[in-house]
XYZ file of C-alpha atoms in Angstrom:
151
model
C -29.422 25.945 -48.158
C -30.256 24.068 -44.968
C -27.877 23.921 -42.047
C -25.840 20.691 -42.172
C -24.930 19.246 -38.818
C -23.120 15.986 -38.300
C -23.854 14.350 -34.991
C -20.559 13.009 -33.705
C -21.015 9.900 -31.575
C -18.140 8.057 -30.009
C -17.783 4.451 -31.092
C -15.112 2.106 -29.856
C -12.478 0.373 -31.901
C -11.859 -2.321 -31.021
C -15.306 -2.955 -29.559
C -15.817 -4.442 -26.112
C -17.928 -7.187 -27.689
C -18.879 -8.311 -31.166
C -16.930 -6.581 -33.904
C -16.505 -3.291 -35.701
C -15.514 -2.591 -39.292
C -12.879 -0.167 -40.541
C -12.052 0.734 -44.121
C -8.307 0.722 -44.904
C -6.989 3.134 -47.539
C -3.482 3.043 -48.929
C -2.374 6.671 -49.256
C 0.752 8.471 -50.400
C 0.818 10.990 -47.531
C -0.902 10.078 -44.257
C -0.970 13.622 -42.860
C -2.394 15.090 -46.079
C -5.144 12.452 -46.189
C -5.962 12.859 -42.492
C -6.272 16.638 -42.999
C -8.574 16.099 -46.000
C -11.011 13.827 -44.120
C -10.833 16.023 -41.028
C -11.400 19.284 -42.927
C -14.026 18.168 -45.440
C -16.083 15.704 -43.382
C -15.270 16.709 -39.799
C -13.517 13.403 -39.118
C -12.035 12.868 -35.685
C -8.345 11.998 -35.999
C -7.628 9.492 -33.246
C -4.021 8.699 -34.128
C -1.755 10.509 -36.587
C 0.529 7.560 -37.331
C 4.293 7.756 -37.595
C 7.235 7.024 -39.876
C 7.737 3.677 -38.132
C 4.667 2.256 -39.834
C 1.877 3.110 -37.403
C -1.214 4.098 -39.404
C -3.591 7.019 -39.009
C -6.911 6.114 -37.354
C -9.898 8.360 -38.002
C -13.602 8.271 -37.281
C -16.148 9.788 -39.662
C -19.694 9.648 -38.270
C -20.191 5.920 -37.531
C -17.267 4.704 -39.681
C -13.654 3.961 -38.866
C -10.893 4.483 -41.405
C -7.274 3.450 -41.289
C -4.845 5.352 -43.522
C -1.340 4.111 -44.220
C 1.291 4.262 -46.922
C 1.737 1.289 -49.194
C 4.302 -1.400 -48.918
C 5.497 -4.776 -49.954
C 4.551 -8.223 -48.771
C 4.566 -9.039 -45.067
C 4.621 -12.425 -43.325
C 0.824 -12.346 -42.876
C 0.176 -11.374 -46.525
C 3.204 -12.753 -48.380
C 1.985 -12.078 -51.939
C 0.222 -8.727 -51.412
C 1.570 -5.282 -52.278
C -0.401 -2.255 -51.080
C -0.329 0.782 -53.348
C -2.434 3.767 -54.314
C -4.392 2.960 -57.488
C -2.183 3.892 -60.453
C -5.159 5.185 -62.458
C -7.749 7.188 -60.474
C -10.314 6.576 -63.225
C -10.105 2.778 -62.809
C -11.225 1.732 -59.338
C -12.887 -1.377 -57.976
C -14.437 0.110 -54.830
C -15.354 3.403 -53.238
C -16.822 4.833 -50.062
C -20.529 5.719 -50.161
C -21.907 8.462 -47.917
C -25.686 8.759 -47.578
C -26.952 12.224 -46.678
C -30.299 13.818 -45.851
C -29.636 16.996 -47.880
C -27.221 16.536 -50.763
C -27.278 20.151 -51.919
C -26.357 21.414 -48.456
C -23.548 18.833 -48.157
C -22.326 19.655 -51.667
C -22.076 23.365 -50.836
C -20.512 22.817 -47.398
C -17.949 20.222 -48.453
C -17.052 22.177 -51.595
C -16.404 25.248 -49.412
C -14.080 23.068 -47.286
C -11.999 22.056 -50.308
C -13.700 18.911 -51.621
C -13.167 18.467 -55.353
C -16.376 17.146 -56.880
C -16.315 15.377 -60.244
C -19.740 16.903 -61.048
C -22.531 18.684 -59.242
C -25.306 16.435 -57.833
C -27.104 14.508 -60.612
C -30.430 12.676 -60.700
C -29.828 8.914 -61.068
C -32.505 6.230 -60.586
C -33.998 6.612 -57.103
C -31.423 9.054 -55.821
C -29.441 12.211 -56.406
C -25.698 11.674 -56.283
C -22.270 13.101 -56.989
C -18.675 12.076 -56.383
C -15.675 13.607 -54.611
C -12.022 12.738 -55.241
C -9.748 12.482 -52.219
C -6.048 13.477 -52.408
C -5.021 10.049 -53.777
C -7.758 9.919 -56.403
C -10.156 7.621 -54.554
C -13.768 8.534 -55.220
C -16.397 9.035 -52.559
C -20.035 8.815 -53.575
C -22.415 11.237 -51.892
C -26.049 10.240 -52.341
C -29.492 11.272 -51.207
C -32.389 8.882 -51.659
C -35.554 10.264 -53.191
C -38.721 10.203 -51.058
C -40.611 6.942 -51.309
C -37.688 4.890 -52.614
C -37.224 1.724 -50.603
C -34.101 -0.430 -50.590
C -33.812 -4.102 -49.752
C-alpha cells in the first residue's frame, strides 16, 4: 500500500474576489458529522456550530462543507423543509472524491472508521467504491484508469 498524503491548502470562504462553492448537508447531529469528516478525511473544522442555529463549517482538501440540522421554512425559502433523506438507498446527489490511489485510500479511510458499501470495483474507465456517512449520504471514491480522458 502506498503512503496517502493529503496536501492541506488554506482557501478562503468567503473569497476576497470571485466566488467559492460550499456543499450544504442536512445532518441529524452536527458534532457527530464533523467528527466523521475530520477523522476519516482529515477535514479541518473551522466552526463547530451551536444550538442557536449556527452551522458547522469544514474544509476537506479544496472543498467547503456546511453541516446543519434540518428545519422548517424560513422567510428566504418559505416552502422548503430541510431534512436528512428518509431512505439512505434513495438519493438524488452525492459527493465525489477523486483519488490517485484508491486502494491506499480505501485501506486508510476504512481504518479510520469509514463504512464502505463495497470494496473498490472496476467500472467503465475507473475504479470506484462508496462510503456512507453517519446520516446515510453516500460518498463516491474514484480513481481514473490510465489513458482515460474526460471532457
